[in-house]
Amino acid sequence: MTNHATIAAQIQVAIATLAEKPADSILPETQLIGDGSVLDSMKLVELCLQLEDMASELGFDFDWTSETAMSRSRGMFRSVASLTEQFICQLEGRV
Amino acid sequence: MILVTGASRGLGRAICERLTERGTEVLGISRSTDPFPFRSLSCDVSSYEAVKDLVRVLRRERTVVDGLVNAAGAASMNLAVTTPSSVSQRLIQVNLLGTIYCCQLVAPMMARQKKGVIINFSTIAVSLGLKGESVYVASKAGVEGFSRSFAREMADFNVRVNCIAPGPIDTGLLKGITPTQIAQIVDRQIIAKKFTPDDVSDLVELLLDPRASALSGQLLQVGGA
């Protein structure tokens, strides 16, 4: 079974690749939406498509259109950490 | 494969039949479970969860969706002041939200393949500001505005989004409008002629054609307004 650290690393690499930055510059607190985001809207959609593929390989459907997805305060895209946490929650069927 | 909503009747049905005649693979979507002379699936596009389930099936089947034609629609001709709230909600739910749901859930499949065409349906009544259709017009004006903005959002993914706005066409949506009223609307078109489902199917084919690759965010008014 894929552990959480492996998933977090895969998401970090995916974001770094899309952002064209070194992986170690993508931190848990790195923003994915708003003025400080490392990704533009097109790259954010591409990230979601990659997460869909990753989820498919892990045997679940990644839902990136949830009510809280884009909320600045509670949304999954507010940081790398929140996205990773949401992805793992969905993997484990906790949402 | 071209996904066509509202496939059981009216313009959606005519478009499915035209594309099938041309040898294009079609998947017709409607609430009906009746068999059609083309592949079909039952789905109520006014339900976000139903559309999500449909897209989940398509993704699992690894279906390549080249085009989406949002022809599902509802009409009700009333003065705004005599329109029951349930009717207003139904018009917005089917015409506007149904179109938005299908676009936002199917478009990622197209974005993935960096290619696709989306055709939404408005009405010439928006441009003409027809009396007695205000709530219907509001729902379709929403479709026009959405289509224009959405076209920009999808342009980076090589997905084109356009809108067709027919005048009075002989379909079930004209129920309740008298021949005199129809003639008056037709007279206000630039080409004062009543067009047919075949004419609309021609425009759908035109927009789906790769030669329309320069067209996105456009409103094509059938007959002109």
Short mmCIF file of C-alpha atoms in Angstrom, two decimals:
data_model
loop_
_atom_site.label_atom_id
_atom_site.label_comp_id
_atom_site.label_asym_id
_atom_site.label_seq_id
_atom_site.Cartn_x
_atom_site.Cartn_y
_atom_site.Cartn_z
CA MET A 1 0.00 0.00 0.00
CA THR A 2 1.21 3.48 -0.91
CA ASN A 3 2.16 5.37 2.24
CA HIS A 4 1.36 8.99 2.90
CA ALA A 5 4.95 10.15 2.52
CA THR A 6 5.19 8.64 -0.94
CA ILE A 7 1.95 10.33 -2.01
CA ALA A 8 3.10 13.66 -0.60
CA ALA A 9 6.38 13.34 -2.49
CA GLN A 10 4.57 12.51 -5.74
CA ILE A 11 2.31 15.54 -5.37
CA GLN A 12 5.30 17.75 -4.56
CA VAL A 13 7.12 16.58 -7.69
CA ALA A 14 4.02 17.05 -9.84
CA ILE A 15 3.64 20.64 -8.61
CA ALA A 16 7.35 21.38 -9.01
CA THR A 17 7.35 20.05 -12.56
CA LEU A 18 4.33 22.15 -13.53
CA ALA A 19 5.77 25.21 -11.78
CA GLU A 20 9.17 24.61 -13.40
CA LYS A 21 10.85 24.91 -10.01
CA PRO A 22 13.10 22.58 -8.01
CA ALA A 23 11.12 20.06 -5.96
CA ASP A 24 12.71 21.21 -2.72
CA SER A 25 11.33 24.71 -3.29
CA ILE A 26 7.77 23.35 -3.07
CA LEU A 27 6.97 23.39 0.63
CA PRO A 28 3.86 22.25 2.54
CA GLU A 29 2.82 25.88 2.96
CA THR A 30 3.32 26.76 -0.73
CA GLN A 31 0.11 28.37 -2.03
CA LEU A 32 -1.73 26.91 -5.02
CA ILE A 33 -4.32 29.68 -5.46
CA GLY A 34 -4.25 33.42 -5.01
CA ASP A 35 -1.56 36.02 -5.56
CA GLY A 36 1.21 33.90 -4.08
CA SER A 37 0.41 30.78 -6.08
CA VAL A 38 3.20 28.96 -7.88
CA LEU A 39 0.69 27.78 -10.50
CA ASP A 40 -1.47 29.72 -12.92
CA SER A 41 -5.03 28.57 -13.56
CA MET A 42 -4.05 26.42 -16.54
CA LYS A 43 -1.33 24.64 -14.54
CA LEU A 44 -3.77 24.12 -11.66
CA VAL A 45 -6.15 22.30 -14.00
CA GLU A 46 -3.26 20.23 -15.32
CA LEU A 47 -2.32 19.35 -11.74
CA CYS A 48 -5.88 18.20 -11.07
CA LEU A 49 -5.82 16.03 -14.19
CA GLN A 50 -2.55 14.46 -12.97
CA LEU A 51 -4.08 13.85 -9.54
CA GLU A 52 -7.07 12.20 -11.26
CA ASP A 53 -4.63 9.83 -12.98
CA MET A 54 -2.75 9.16 -9.74
CA ALA A 55 -6.04 8.44 -7.97
CA SER A 56 -7.15 6.16 -10.77
CA GLU A 57 -3.97 4.09 -10.33
CA LEU A 58 -4.70 3.94 -6.61
CA GLY A 59 -8.26 2.78 -7.27
CA PHE A 60 -10.37 5.83 -6.39
CA ASP A 61 -11.90 8.89 -8.04
CA PHE A 62 -10.28 12.17 -7.05
CA ASP A 63 -12.98 14.84 -6.69
CA TRP A 64 -11.57 18.32 -7.29
CA THR A 65 -14.95 20.03 -7.58
CA SER A 66 -16.03 19.77 -3.97
CA GLU A 67 -17.74 22.67 -2.22
CA THR A 68 -14.56 23.53 -0.35
CA ALA A 69 -12.13 23.03 -3.22
CA MET A 70 -11.59 26.72 -4.00
CA SER A 71 -12.30 28.32 -0.62
CA ARG A 72 -9.35 30.52 0.35
CA SER A 73 -9.65 29.63 4.03
CA ARG A 74 -10.71 25.98 3.96
CA GLY A 75 -10.17 24.85 0.36
CA MET A 76 -7.91 22.03 -0.71
CA PHE A 77 -5.92 24.29 -3.02
CA ARG A 78 -4.89 26.81 -0.38
CA SER A 79 -1.57 25.02 0.09
CA VAL A 80 0.39 21.95 -0.90
CA ALA A 81 -0.28 20.49 2.56
CA SER A 82 -4.06 20.95 2.31
CA LEU A 83 -4.15 19.43 -1.17
CA THR A 84 -2.10 16.45 -0.02
CA GLU A 85 -4.29 16.01 3.04
CA GLN A 86 -7.47 16.12 0.92
CA PHE A 87 -6.04 13.64 -1.59
CA ILE A 88 -5.17 11.21 1.20
CA CYS A 89 -8.60 11.70 2.84
CA GLN A 90 -10.29 10.81 -0.44
CA LEU A 91 -7.96 7.83 -0.88
CA GLU A 92 -8.96 6.55 2.52
CA GLY A 93 -12.65 7.30 1.93
CA ARG A 94 -12.76 9.79 4.77
CA VAL A 95 -14.70 12.39 2.75
CA MET B 1 -17.36 10.73 -30.16
CA ILE B 2 -19.82 13.60 -29.85
CA LEU B 3 -21.91 13.85 -26.70
CA VAL B 4 -25.33 15.42 -27.33
CA THR B 5 -27.69 16.29 -24.50
CA GLY B 6 -31.43 16.61 -25.03
CA ALA B 7 -31.15 13.71 -27.44
CA SER B 8 -34.66 12.33 -27.08
CA ARG B 9 -36.42 15.03 -29.09
CA GLY B 10 -36.26 18.44 -30.71
CA LEU B 11 -32.96 19.90 -31.81
CA GLY B 12 -30.90 17.41 -29.80
CA ARG B 13 -32.58 14.51 -31.57
CA ALA B 14 -32.16 16.16 -34.99
CA ILE B 15 -28.47 16.79 -34.31
CA CYS B 16 -27.91 13.18 -33.20
CA GLU B 17 -29.60 11.89 -36.35
CA ARG B 18 -27.63 14.24 -38.59
CA LEU B 19 -24.28 13.32 -37.06
CA THR B 20 -25.15 9.62 -37.18
CA GLU B 21 -26.05 9.96 -40.87
CA ARG B 22 -22.63 11.48 -41.45
CA GLY B 23 -20.96 8.50 -39.80
CA THR B 24 -19.99 10.40 -36.66
CA GLU B 25 -20.12 8.42 -33.44
CA VAL B 26 -22.76 9.95 -31.18
CA LEU B 27 -23.71 9.41 -27.57
CA GLY B 28 -27.16 10.82 -26.94
CA ILE B 29 -28.00 11.91 -23.41
CA SER B 30 -31.53 12.41 -22.18
CA ARG B 31 -33.74 11.59 -19.23
CA SER B 32 -35.56 9.06 -21.40
CA THR B 33 -34.63 5.40 -21.24
CA ASP B 34 -36.24 4.67 -24.63
CA PRO B 35 -34.02 3.05 -27.27
CA PHE B 36 -32.74 5.42 -29.96
CA PRO B 37 -31.13 4.74 -33.34
CA PHE B 38 -27.81 5.87 -31.81
CA ARG B 39 -26.01 4.99 -28.59
CA SER B 40 -27.68 6.66 -25.66
CA LEU B 41 -27.47 6.94 -21.90
CA SER B 42 -30.03 8.22 -19.46
CA CYS B 43 -29.03 11.26 -17.41
CA ASP B 44 -30.81 14.30 -16.03
CA VAL B 45 -28.41 17.13 -16.86
CA SER B 46 -30.01 19.37 -14.26
CA SER B 47 -28.53 17.11 -11.58
CA TYR B 48 -24.86 17.76 -10.87
CA GLU B 49 -24.46 14.30 -9.32
CA ALA B 50 -26.12 12.61 -12.31
CA VAL B 51 -23.77 14.35 -14.75
CA LYS B 52 -20.82 13.48 -12.52
CA ASP B 53 -21.86 9.81 -12.57
CA LEU B 54 -22.18 9.93 -16.36
CA VAL B 55 -18.68 11.37 -16.73
CA ARG B 56 -17.34 8.76 -14.32
CA VAL B 57 -18.73 6.03 -16.61
CA LEU B 58 -17.20 7.67 -19.68
CA ARG B 59 -13.82 7.98 -17.97
CA ARG B 60 -13.85 4.35 -16.89
CA GLU B 61 -14.70 3.33 -20.46
CA ARG B 62 -11.81 5.55 -21.60
CA THR B 63 -14.22 7.27 -24.00
CA VAL B 64 -12.66 10.01 -26.08
CA VAL B 65 -15.12 12.90 -26.17
CA ASP B 66 -14.35 15.12 -29.16
CA GLY B 67 -17.41 17.31 -28.82
CA LEU B 68 -20.20 18.24 -26.46
CA VAL B 69 -23.49 19.68 -27.74
CA ASN B 70 -25.65 20.99 -24.92
CA ALA B 71 -29.06 20.89 -26.55
CA ALA B 72 -31.12 19.92 -23.50
CA GLY B 73 -33.51 22.69 -22.68
CA ALA B 74 -36.83 23.69 -21.27
CA ALA B 75 -39.11 26.58 -22.21
CA SER B 76 -42.05 28.31 -20.67
CA MET B 77 -43.63 31.38 -22.15
CA ASN B 78 -45.06 33.60 -19.44
CA LEU B 79 -44.90 37.15 -18.29
CA ALA B 80 -42.41 37.29 -15.42
CA VAL B 81 -45.14 38.46 -13.07
CA THR B 82 -47.23 35.36 -13.79
CA THR B 83 -44.41 32.81 -13.71
CA PRO B 84 -44.55 30.41 -10.76
CA SER B 85 -41.29 30.15 -8.83
CA SER B 86 -41.12 26.41 -9.58
CA VAL B 87 -41.11 27.21 -13.31
CA SER B 88 -38.39 29.84 -12.90
CA GLN B 89 -36.27 27.39 -10.93
CA ARG B 90 -36.81 24.65 -13.53
CA LEU B 91 -35.77 26.94 -16.41
CA ILE B 92 -32.59 28.03 -14.64
CA GLN B 93 -31.85 24.50 -13.46
CA VAL B 94 -32.17 22.85 -16.88
CA ASN B 95 -31.09 25.59 -19.27
CA LEU B 96 -28.35 27.32 -17.33
CA LEU B 97 -27.13 24.95 -14.63
CA GLY B 98 -27.56 21.88 -16.87
CA THR B 99 -25.29 23.54 -19.44
CA ILE B 100 -22.77 24.60 -16.81
CA TYR B 101 -22.68 21.15 -15.18
CA CYS B 102 -22.09 19.39 -18.49
CA CYS B 103 -19.42 21.89 -19.50
CA GLN B 104 -17.50 21.86 -16.22
CA LEU B 105 -17.56 18.07 -15.88
CA VAL B 106 -16.93 17.06 -19.50
CA ALA B 107 -14.40 19.79 -20.34
CA PRO B 108 -11.62 18.24 -18.22
CA MET B 109 -11.81 15.15 -20.46
CA MET B 110 -11.17 17.44 -23.43
CA ALA B 111 -8.50 19.42 -21.59
CA ARG B 112 -6.67 16.14 -20.99
CA GLN B 113 -6.51 15.46 -24.74
CA LYS B 114 -5.88 19.16 -25.52
CA LYS B 115 -8.69 19.13 -28.05
CA GLY B 116 -12.42 19.54 -28.09
CA VAL B 117 -15.46 21.48 -29.20
CA ILE B 118 -18.35 22.59 -27.02
CA ILE B 119 -21.58 23.98 -28.46
CA ASN B 120 -24.14 25.53 -26.15
CA PHE B 121 -27.64 26.67 -27.01
CA SER B 122 -29.15 30.07 -26.40
CA THR B 123 -32.07 31.65 -28.24
CA ILE B 124 -32.56 34.61 -30.52
CA ALA B 125 -35.08 35.79 -27.90
CA VAL B 126 -32.12 37.06 -25.84
CA SER B 127 -31.03 39.54 -28.52
CA LEU B 128 -34.60 40.47 -29.40
CA GLY B 129 -35.64 40.85 -25.76
CA LEU B 130 -38.91 39.11 -26.46
CA LYS B 131 -41.92 40.00 -24.35
CA GLY B 132 -43.42 37.06 -22.47
CA GLU B 133 -40.16 35.10 -22.33
CA SER B 134 -38.22 36.99 -19.68
CA VAL B 135 -37.35 34.11 -17.37
CA TYR B 136 -36.51 31.83 -20.29
CA VAL B 137 -34.43 34.66 -21.78
CA ALA B 138 -32.67 35.13 -18.43
CA SER B 139 -31.66 31.46 -18.36
CA LYS B 140 -30.35 31.62 -21.93
CA ALA B 141 -28.59 34.96 -21.45
CA GLY B 142 -26.76 33.18 -18.67
CA VAL B 143 -25.73 30.48 -21.13
CA GLU B 144 -24.37 33.14 -23.50
CA GLY B 145 -22.35 34.86 -20.79
CA PHE B 146 -21.06 31.58 -19.43
CA SER B 147 -20.06 30.37 -22.89
CA ARG B 148 -18.06 33.50 -23.64
CA SER B 149 -16.10 33.39 -20.38
CA PHE B 150 -15.72 29.64 -20.46
CA ALA B 151 -14.31 29.89 -24.00
CA ARG B 152 -11.44 31.95 -22.57
CA GLU B 153 -10.88 29.50 -19.72
CA MET B 154 -10.67 26.57 -22.13
CA ALA B 155 -8.67 28.24 -24.90
CA ASP B 156 -5.36 27.21 -23.29
CA PHE B 157 -6.47 23.61 -23.68
CA ASN B 158 -7.41 23.94 -27.36
CA VAL B 159 -11.07 23.52 -26.50
CA ARG B 160 -13.42 25.80 -28.43
CA VAL B 161 -16.70 26.96 -26.91
CA ASN B 162 -19.42 28.55 -29.00
CA CYS B 163 -23.11 29.22 -28.71
CA ILE B 164 -25.94 28.83 -31.22
CA ALA B 165 -29.02 31.00 -30.78
CA PRO B 166 -31.89 29.74 -32.91
CA GLY B 167 -35.04 31.65 -33.69
CA PRO B 168 -38.38 29.84 -33.70
CA ILE B 169 -37.73 26.27 -34.88
CA ASP B 170 -40.45 23.63 -35.08
CA THR B 171 -39.79 21.65 -31.90
CA GLY B 172 -41.76 20.97 -28.74
CA LEU B 173 -40.32 24.16 -27.23
CA LEU B 174 -42.67 26.20 -29.44
CA LYS B 175 -45.70 24.67 -27.76
CA GLY B 176 -47.98 27.47 -26.59
CA ILE B 177 -46.73 30.07 -29.07
CA THR B 178 -49.30 30.95 -31.72
CA PRO B 179 -48.44 31.01 -35.46
CA THR B 180 -48.99 34.78 -35.40
CA GLN B 181 -46.51 35.24 -32.56
CA ILE B 182 -43.98 33.04 -34.38
CA ALA B 183 -44.42 35.08 -37.56
CA GLN B 184 -43.82 38.30 -35.60
CA ILE B 185 -40.58 36.94 -34.12
CA VAL B 186 -39.38 35.68 -37.52
CA ASP B 187 -40.07 39.12 -39.00
CA ARG B 188 -37.62 40.63 -36.50
CA GLN B 189 -34.77 38.37 -37.64
CA ILE B 190 -32.31 39.77 -40.17
CA ILE B 191 -33.22 36.92 -42.48
CA ALA B 192 -36.97 36.90 -41.97
CA LYS B 193 -37.44 33.20 -42.56
CA LYS B 194 -38.37 30.35 -40.27
CA PHE B 195 -35.42 28.00 -40.11
CA THR B 196 -35.51 24.25 -39.46
CA PRO B 197 -33.74 21.69 -37.26
CA ASP B 198 -31.73 20.83 -40.39
CA ASP B 199 -30.41 24.40 -40.57
CA VAL B 200 -29.34 24.22 -36.94
CA SER B 201 -27.69 20.84 -37.54
CA ASP B 202 -25.74 22.47 -40.38
CA LEU B 203 -24.35 25.02 -37.92
CA VAL B 204 -23.47 22.31 -35.43
CA GLU B 205 -21.55 20.47 -38.13
CA LEU B 206 -19.82 23.70 -39.11
CA LEU B 207 -18.69 24.37 -35.51
CA LEU B 208 -17.53 20.78 -35.00
CA ASP B 209 -15.48 20.92 -38.20
CA PRO B 210 -11.74 21.50 -37.73
CA ARG B 211 -12.03 24.28 -40.31
CA ALA B 212 -13.83 26.26 -37.59
CA SER B 213 -10.67 26.20 -35.47
CA ALA B 214 -10.59 30.02 -35.39
CA LEU B 215 -14.05 30.26 -33.86
CA SER B 216 -14.42 30.36 -30.11
CA GLY B 217 -16.48 32.48 -27.73
CA GLN B 218 -18.87 33.28 -30.57
CA LEU B 219 -22.64 33.51 -30.71
CA LEU B 220 -24.21 32.32 -33.94
CA GLN B 221 -27.73 33.64 -34.27
CA VAL B 222 -29.82 31.58 -36.66
CA GLY B 223 -31.40 34.05 -39.02
CA GLY B 224 -29.53 36.94 -37.43
CA ALA B 225 -30.74 39.46 -34.90
#
